[in-house]
Amino acid sequence: MIRYRQIKITFSLLIAGIVGTNGAWASSWGPDTNATNKDSIVNTRHNMTMSYLQGLTPGQSGINGDSALAWMSGTRNQYNEVCVYCHTPHGANTTTTQAPLWNHTISTVTYQTWATQAGTSWYPGPSSLICLGCHDGTVSIDSIINMPGSGKYQNSNADGYGDAAFLTNWSGNAGHWRLTFFDQFGGLGCRGCHSGAGGTAGVIPGFDAFELGKDLRNDHPVGVNYPATGTPNFNVPTNEKPNKAKYFGTDSTLSKDDIRLLYSGGNYKVECTSCHDPHGVPSAGTGSTFVGSFLRKDNAGSTLCLTCHDK
């Protein structure tokens, strides 16, 4: 408990130092972020190495230049590889077929979900569970099966809450933070600083909207079967990759900006990745800066909503 109390004190001092500066985190596509969302996932928030913080000058980072990157070292393992936080070329999760070479721990919590008027209840499918592995706040962002290099593989870390002892073998770093405000031990989580409120508002990116928790009843349903052809109030997808996806696209190519329905359990379903592209670009064309929380298409004029909903 002493270690977590020290972390709290340290980060309180760091936040105070940040707020005391005149500089704020530059914003090009999202609130107070230095991630430009240009050209590749390397320049998005889903780059957990946070290499987009390198080369900052004092004021740009709110603290002292490159120390912004070093400041995050105690919160997660720095694997120095962008893709490994989600994917691995070898030793991947064999139970998750809808996420290529999946490496991140998948949460095994039970979610509160929605029920239809007829009493039918829906549950997140594979294409949503991989997202919830971080976004429900129960698993640390660096919790993976196969760490870079040899001798750092643990298949039992494929699902659950993440094995902190195994993760600490990477570099002796004991900080494996979750998206929550506090972790399971009472120490800070990511939102302890990224709260979007109080003294950090407008200075450090706020992640409140991105921690969905275990109660999903205030979020758009996922894992829900898409209504059959001819059902009133819903549009019919224009294309299909049999047993993979149905999608709203202009040709036979499934493009990144095509809204899609994912196949699982014998049906085509709405999942997180129906509307969101976790890789972020080129959601509005090569070199784009549009992200809208990683949406596949801009929802101006409810364009995204009206792709599926015929209103």
CSV table of C-alpha atoms in Angstrom, one decimal:
chain,number,residue,atom,x,y,z
A,1,MET,CA,0.0,0.0,0.0
A,2,ILE,CA,3.0,2.3,0.6
A,3,ARG,CA,4.0,2.1,-3.0
A,4,TYR,CA,0.5,3.2,-4.2
A,5,ARG,CA,0.5,6.0,-1.7
A,6,GLN,CA,3.8,7.2,-3.1
A,7,ILE,CA,2.5,7.0,-6.6
A,8,LYS,CA,-0.5,9.2,-5.6
A,9,ILE,CA,1.7,11.8,-4.0
A,10,THR,CA,4.1,11.8,-7.0
A,11,PHE,CA,1.3,12.3,-9.5
A,12,SER,CA,-0.4,14.9,-7.4
A,13,LEU,CA,2.9,16.9,-7.5
A,14,LEU,CA,3.3,16.3,-11.3
A,15,ILE,CA,-0.3,17.5,-12.0
A,16,ALA,CA,0.3,20.6,-9.9
A,17,GLY,CA,3.4,21.3,-12.0
A,18,ILE,CA,1.6,20.8,-15.2
A,19,VAL,CA,-1.3,23.1,-14.3
A,20,GLY,CA,1.2,25.7,-13.2
A,21,THR,CA,2.6,26.0,-16.8
A,22,ASN,CA,1.3,28.1,-19.5
A,23,GLY,CA,1.5,25.4,-22.2
A,24,ALA,CA,-1.3,23.0,-22.9
A,25,TRP,CA,-1.4,19.8,-24.8
A,26,ALA,CA,-1.8,20.7,-28.5
A,27,SER,CA,-5.1,19.8,-30.0
A,28,SER,CA,-5.6,19.0,-33.7
A,29,TRP,CA,-8.4,16.5,-33.7
A,30,GLY,CA,-9.3,15.8,-30.1
A,31,PRO,CA,-9.2,17.6,-26.7
A,32,ASP,CA,-5.7,18.4,-25.5
A,33,THR,CA,-3.8,15.6,-27.2
A,34,ASN,CA,-0.4,15.6,-29.0
A,35,ALA,CA,-1.5,12.6,-31.2
A,36,THR,CA,-2.0,14.1,-34.7
A,37,ASN,CA,-4.0,11.1,-36.1
A,38,LYS,CA,-2.1,11.4,-39.3
A,39,ASP,CA,-0.8,8.7,-41.6
A,40,SER,CA,-0.8,5.7,-39.3
A,41,ILE,CA,-1.7,4.3,-35.9
A,42,VAL,CA,1.7,5.4,-34.7
A,43,ASN,CA,0.3,8.9,-34.5
A,44,THR,CA,-2.9,8.0,-32.6
A,45,ARG,CA,-3.9,7.5,-28.9
A,46,HIS,CA,-3.9,3.7,-29.6
A,47,ASN,CA,-0.1,3.9,-29.9
A,48,MET,CA,0.7,2.8,-26.3
A,49,THR,CA,4.4,3.5,-26.7
A,50,MET,CA,3.3,7.2,-26.9
A,51,SER,CA,6.2,7.9,-29.2
A,52,TYR,CA,4.3,10.9,-30.6
A,53,LEU,CA,5.4,12.7,-27.3
A,54,GLN,CA,9.0,12.5,-28.4
A,55,GLY,CA,10.8,15.8,-29.3
A,56,LEU,CA,8.3,18.0,-27.5
A,57,THR,CA,9.6,21.3,-26.1
A,58,PRO,CA,8.7,22.7,-22.7
A,59,GLY,CA,5.2,24.0,-22.9
A,60,GLN,CA,4.0,21.6,-25.6
A,61,SER,CA,3.8,18.8,-23.1
A,62,GLY,CA,2.8,20.9,-20.1
A,63,ILE,CA,5.9,19.7,-18.3
A,64,ASN,CA,9.6,19.5,-19.5
A,65,GLY,CA,9.7,18.3,-23.1
A,66,ASP,CA,10.6,14.6,-23.5
A,67,SER,CA,10.0,14.0,-19.8
A,68,ALA,CA,6.3,13.7,-20.8
A,69,LEU,CA,7.1,10.4,-22.3
A,70,ALA,CA,9.3,9.3,-19.3
A,71,TRP,CA,6.6,10.4,-17.0
A,72,MET,CA,4.3,7.6,-18.4
A,73,SER,CA,6.9,4.9,-17.8
A,74,GLY,CA,5.7,4.0,-14.4
A,75,THR,CA,2.1,3.4,-15.6
A,76,ARG,CA,2.6,0.6,-18.1
A,77,ASN,CA,5.3,-1.5,-19.7
A,78,GLN,CA,7.1,0.3,-22.5
A,79,TYR,CA,7.4,-2.5,-25.1
A,80,ASN,CA,8.8,-0.1,-27.7
A,81,GLU,CA,6.5,-1.7,-30.3
A,82,VAL,CA,3.2,-0.2,-31.4
A,83,CYS,CA,1.3,-3.3,-32.5
A,84,VAL,CA,2.3,-5.6,-29.6
A,85,TYR,CA,-0.2,-4.2,-27.2
A,86,CYS,CA,-2.9,-5.9,-29.2
A,87,HIS,CA,-1.2,-8.3,-31.7
A,88,THR,CA,1.6,-10.8,-31.8
A,89,PRO,CA,3.0,-12.7,-34.8
A,90,HIS,CA,3.4,-15.9,-32.6
A,91,GLY,CA,1.7,-17.3,-29.6
A,92,ALA,CA,-1.6,-15.5,-30.1
A,93,ASN,CA,-4.9,-16.1,-28.4
A,94,THR,CA,-6.5,-19.1,-30.1
A,95,THR,CA,-10.0,-18.6,-28.8
A,96,THR,CA,-10.5,-15.2,-30.4
A,97,THR,CA,-11.0,-15.8,-34.1
A,98,GLN,CA,-12.3,-12.4,-35.1
A,99,ALA,CA,-9.2,-10.5,-34.0
A,100,PRO,CA,-6.1,-11.4,-36.0
A,101,LEU,CA,-3.2,-12.7,-33.9
A,102,TRP,CA,-4.7,-11.2,-30.7
A,103,ASN,CA,-2.2,-10.6,-27.9
A,104,HIS,CA,-4.0,-8.5,-25.3
A,105,THR,CA,-5.7,-10.1,-22.3
A,106,ILE,CA,-9.5,-10.4,-22.7
A,107,SER,CA,-11.6,-9.5,-19.7
A,108,THR,CA,-13.7,-12.3,-18.2
A,109,VAL,CA,-16.1,-10.1,-16.2
A,110,THR,CA,-19.8,-10.3,-16.5
A,111,TYR,CA,-21.5,-7.3,-18.1
A,112,GLN,CA,-24.9,-5.8,-17.5
A,113,THR,CA,-26.5,-5.5,-20.9
A,114,TRP,CA,-29.8,-4.6,-22.5
A,115,ALA,CA,-33.0,-6.6,-23.0
A,116,THR,CA,-35.6,-6.1,-25.7
A,117,GLN,CA,-39.3,-5.6,-25.0
A,118,ALA,CA,-39.7,-9.3,-25.6
A,119,GLY,CA,-37.1,-10.1,-22.9
A,120,THR,CA,-34.3,-11.1,-25.2
A,121,SER,CA,-30.9,-10.2,-23.8
A,122,TRP,CA,-27.8,-9.6,-25.9
A,123,TYR,CA,-24.1,-9.9,-25.0
A,124,PRO,CA,-21.0,-8.5,-26.5
A,125,GLY,CA,-19.5,-10.7,-29.3
A,126,PRO,CA,-15.8,-11.3,-30.0
A,127,SER,CA,-15.3,-8.1,-31.9
A,128,SER,CA,-16.5,-6.1,-28.9
A,129,LEU,CA,-14.9,-8.1,-26.1
A,130,ILE,CA,-11.4,-7.3,-27.5
A,131,CYS,CA,-12.2,-3.6,-27.2
A,132,LEU,CA,-13.7,-4.1,-23.7
A,133,GLY,CA,-10.4,-5.7,-22.7
A,134,CYS,CA,-9.1,-2.2,-22.1
A,135,HIS,CA,-12.3,-0.1,-22.1
A,136,ASP,CA,-14.2,-1.8,-19.3
A,137,GLY,CA,-11.4,-0.7,-16.9
A,138,THR,CA,-10.7,-4.2,-15.5
A,139,VAL,CA,-7.5,-5.1,-17.4
A,140,SER,CA,-4.3,-3.0,-17.6
A,141,ILE,CA,-3.4,-1.6,-21.0
A,142,ASP,CA,-0.1,-3.5,-21.1
A,143,SER,CA,-1.5,-6.9,-20.2
A,144,ILE,CA,-0.5,-9.2,-23.0
A,145,ILE,CA,0.3,-12.9,-23.7
A,146,ASN,CA,3.6,-12.6,-25.5
A,147,MET,CA,6.0,-9.8,-24.7
A,148,PRO,CA,8.7,-8.9,-27.2
A,149,GLY,CA,11.8,-11.1,-27.0
A,150,SER,CA,12.3,-14.6,-25.8
A,151,GLY,CA,11.1,-16.2,-22.6
A,152,LYS,CA,8.4,-13.7,-21.9
A,153,TYR,CA,5.3,-15.7,-22.9
A,154,GLN,CA,2.4,-16.8,-20.7
A,155,ASN,CA,-0.6,-18.3,-22.4
A,156,SER,CA,-2.7,-18.2,-19.2
A,157,ASN,CA,-2.7,-14.4,-19.5
A,158,ALA,CA,-5.0,-14.7,-22.6
A,159,ASP,CA,-8.0,-13.9,-20.5
A,160,GLY,CA,-8.9,-12.8,-17.0
A,161,TYR,CA,-7.7,-9.7,-15.2
A,162,GLY,CA,-4.0,-9.9,-16.1
A,163,ASP,CA,-1.1,-11.4,-14.2
A,164,ALA,CA,0.8,-8.4,-12.6
A,165,ALA,CA,3.7,-10.7,-11.5
A,166,PHE,CA,4.2,-11.9,-15.1
A,167,LEU,CA,4.0,-8.3,-16.5
A,168,THR,CA,6.5,-7.1,-14.0
A,169,ASN,CA,9.1,-9.5,-15.5
A,170,TRP,CA,9.4,-7.2,-18.5
A,171,SER,CA,11.5,-4.5,-16.8
A,172,GLY,CA,10.8,-4.6,-13.2
A,173,ASN,CA,8.1,-2.0,-13.6
A,174,ALA,CA,5.3,-2.6,-11.1
A,175,GLY,CA,2.9,-0.1,-12.6
A,176,HIS,CA,0.3,-1.7,-14.8
A,177,TRP,CA,-2.5,0.8,-14.9
A,178,ARG,CA,-6.1,0.3,-15.9
A,179,LEU,CA,-8.4,2.9,-17.4
A,180,THR,CA,-10.2,3.4,-14.1
A,181,PHE,CA,-9.7,6.3,-11.7
A,182,PHE,CA,-8.4,4.0,-9.0
A,183,ASP,CA,-7.0,0.4,-9.5
A,184,GLN,CA,-8.0,-2.6,-7.5
A,185,PHE,CA,-5.5,-1.8,-4.7
A,186,GLY,CA,-6.6,1.8,-4.2
A,187,GLY,CA,-3.7,3.3,-6.3
A,188,LEU,CA,-4.3,5.6,-9.2
A,189,GLY,CA,-5.5,4.4,-12.6
A,190,CYS,CA,-5.3,6.2,-15.9
A,191,ARG,CA,-8.3,8.4,-15.1
A,192,GLY,CA,-6.7,9.5,-11.9
A,193,CYS,CA,-4.9,12.1,-14.1
A,194,HIS,CA,-6.9,11.8,-17.3
A,195,SER,CA,-10.2,12.8,-15.7
A,196,GLY,CA,-11.1,15.8,-17.9
A,197,ALA,CA,-12.1,17.7,-14.8
A,198,GLY,CA,-10.6,19.9,-12.1
A,199,GLY,CA,-7.1,21.1,-12.4
A,200,THR,CA,-6.3,18.8,-15.3
A,201,ALA,CA,-9.1,19.9,-17.5
A,202,GLY,CA,-7.8,21.4,-20.7
A,203,VAL,CA,-4.3,20.3,-19.8
A,204,ILE,CA,-4.3,16.5,-19.9
A,205,PRO,CA,-6.6,14.6,-22.2
A,206,GLY,CA,-9.7,13.4,-20.4
A,207,PHE,CA,-10.6,9.7,-20.8
A,208,ASP,CA,-13.9,9.6,-18.8
A,209,ALA,CA,-16.0,8.8,-21.9
A,210,PHE,CA,-13.7,6.0,-22.8
A,211,GLU,CA,-14.1,3.9,-19.7
A,212,LEU,CA,-17.3,2.1,-20.3
A,213,GLY,CA,-17.3,0.0,-17.1
A,214,LYS,CA,-19.2,-3.3,-16.7
A,215,ASP,CA,-22.7,-1.7,-17.0
A,216,LEU,CA,-23.2,-1.3,-20.7
A,217,ARG,CA,-26.9,-0.3,-20.6
A,218,ASN,CA,-26.0,3.4,-21.3
A,219,ASP,CA,-24.1,2.5,-24.5
A,220,HIS,CA,-25.2,1.5,-27.9
A,221,PRO,CA,-26.1,-2.2,-27.9
A,222,VAL,CA,-23.4,-4.6,-29.2
A,223,GLY,CA,-23.7,-8.3,-29.8
A,224,VAL,CA,-27.2,-7.6,-31.1
A,225,ASN,CA,-28.4,-9.3,-34.2
A,226,TYR,CA,-29.0,-6.9,-37.1
A,227,PRO,CA,-32.7,-7.0,-38.2
A,228,ALA,CA,-33.4,-9.2,-41.2
A,229,THR,CA,-33.9,-7.9,-44.7
A,230,GLY,CA,-37.2,-6.0,-45.0
A,231,THR,CA,-37.4,-5.0,-41.4
A,232,PRO,CA,-38.9,-1.5,-41.1
A,233,ASN,CA,-36.7,1.3,-39.8
A,234,PHE,CA,-33.4,-0.4,-40.8
A,235,ASN,CA,-31.4,-0.2,-44.0
A,236,VAL,CA,-30.2,-3.2,-45.9
A,237,PRO,CA,-26.4,-3.6,-46.2
A,238,THR,CA,-25.3,-3.3,-49.8
A,239,ASN,CA,-22.5,-5.9,-49.8
A,240,GLU,CA,-21.4,-9.1,-48.0
A,241,LYS,CA,-18.3,-11.1,-47.3
A,242,PRO,CA,-20.0,-14.5,-46.5
A,243,ASN,CA,-19.6,-15.6,-42.9
A,244,LYS,CA,-17.4,-12.6,-42.2
A,245,ALA,CA,-19.3,-9.3,-42.6
A,246,LYS,CA,-22.1,-7.5,-44.2
A,247,TYR,CA,-21.4,-3.8,-44.9
A,248,PHE,CA,-22.6,-0.6,-46.4
A,249,GLY,CA,-20.1,0.1,-49.2
A,250,THR,CA,-20.0,1.3,-52.8
A,251,ASP,CA,-18.1,-1.7,-54.1
A,252,SER,CA,-17.0,-5.3,-53.3
A,253,THR,CA,-14.0,-4.0,-51.3
A,254,LEU,CA,-14.5,-3.7,-47.5
A,255,SER,CA,-12.9,-0.3,-46.8
A,256,LYS,CA,-12.0,1.1,-43.4
A,257,ASP,CA,-14.8,3.7,-43.6
A,258,ASP,CA,-17.5,1.1,-44.4
A,259,ILE,CA,-20.0,0.5,-41.5
A,260,ARG,CA,-20.2,-3.2,-41.1
A,261,LEU,CA,-22.0,-6.0,-39.3
A,262,LEU,CA,-19.7,-8.8,-37.9
A,263,TYR,CA,-20.6,-12.5,-38.2
A,264,SER,CA,-20.6,-14.6,-35.1
A,265,GLY,CA,-22.8,-17.3,-33.6
A,266,GLY,CA,-24.6,-17.8,-36.9
A,267,ASN,CA,-25.7,-14.2,-37.3
A,268,TYR,CA,-24.5,-10.8,-38.4
A,269,LYS,CA,-24.3,-8.5,-35.4
A,270,VAL,CA,-23.6,-4.9,-34.4
A,271,GLU,CA,-20.3,-4.7,-32.5
A,272,CYS,CA,-17.9,-2.0,-31.4
A,273,THR,CA,-15.9,-2.4,-34.7
A,274,SER,CA,-19.1,-1.9,-36.7
A,275,CYS,CA,-18.7,1.9,-36.2
A,276,HIS,CA,-15.2,2.2,-34.8
A,277,ASP,CA,-11.8,1.6,-36.4
A,278,PRO,CA,-9.2,1.1,-33.6
A,279,HIS,CA,-6.4,2.0,-36.0
A,280,GLY,CA,-7.8,5.4,-36.5
A,281,VAL,CA,-6.6,6.3,-40.0
A,282,PRO,CA,-7.2,7.0,-42.8
A,283,SER,CA,-10.8,7.5,-41.6
A,284,ALA,CA,-11.1,10.7,-43.7
A,285,GLY,CA,-8.5,9.9,-46.3
A,286,THR,CA,-4.7,9.6,-46.3
A,287,GLY,CA,-3.1,12.0,-43.9
A,288,SER,CA,-6.4,12.8,-42.3
A,289,THR,CA,-7.0,14.2,-38.9
A,290,PHE,CA,-10.6,13.2,-38.4
A,291,VAL,CA,-11.0,10.6,-35.6
A,292,GLY,CA,-14.2,11.4,-33.6
A,293,SER,CA,-13.1,8.7,-31.1
A,294,PHE,CA,-12.0,6.4,-33.9
A,295,LEU,CA,-15.3,6.5,-35.8
A,296,ARG,CA,-15.3,5.0,-39.3
A,297,LYS,CA,-17.1,8.0,-40.7
A,298,ASP,CA,-18.1,11.5,-39.5
A,299,ASN,CA,-21.5,11.6,-37.9
A,300,ALA,CA,-22.2,15.2,-39.0
A,301,GLY,CA,-25.9,15.4,-39.8
A,302,SER,CA,-26.3,11.9,-38.2
A,303,THR,CA,-24.7,10.4,-41.3
A,304,LEU,CA,-23.3,7.5,-39.4
A,305,CYS,CA,-26.5,6.7,-37.5
A,306,LEU,CA,-28.6,6.9,-40.7
A,307,THR,CA,-26.3,4.4,-42.4
A,308,CYS,CA,-28.2,1.7,-40.4
A,309,HIS,CA,-31.3,3.4,-39.1
A,310,ASP,CA,-34.0,4.4,-41.6
A,311,LYS,CA,-35.6,7.4,-39.9
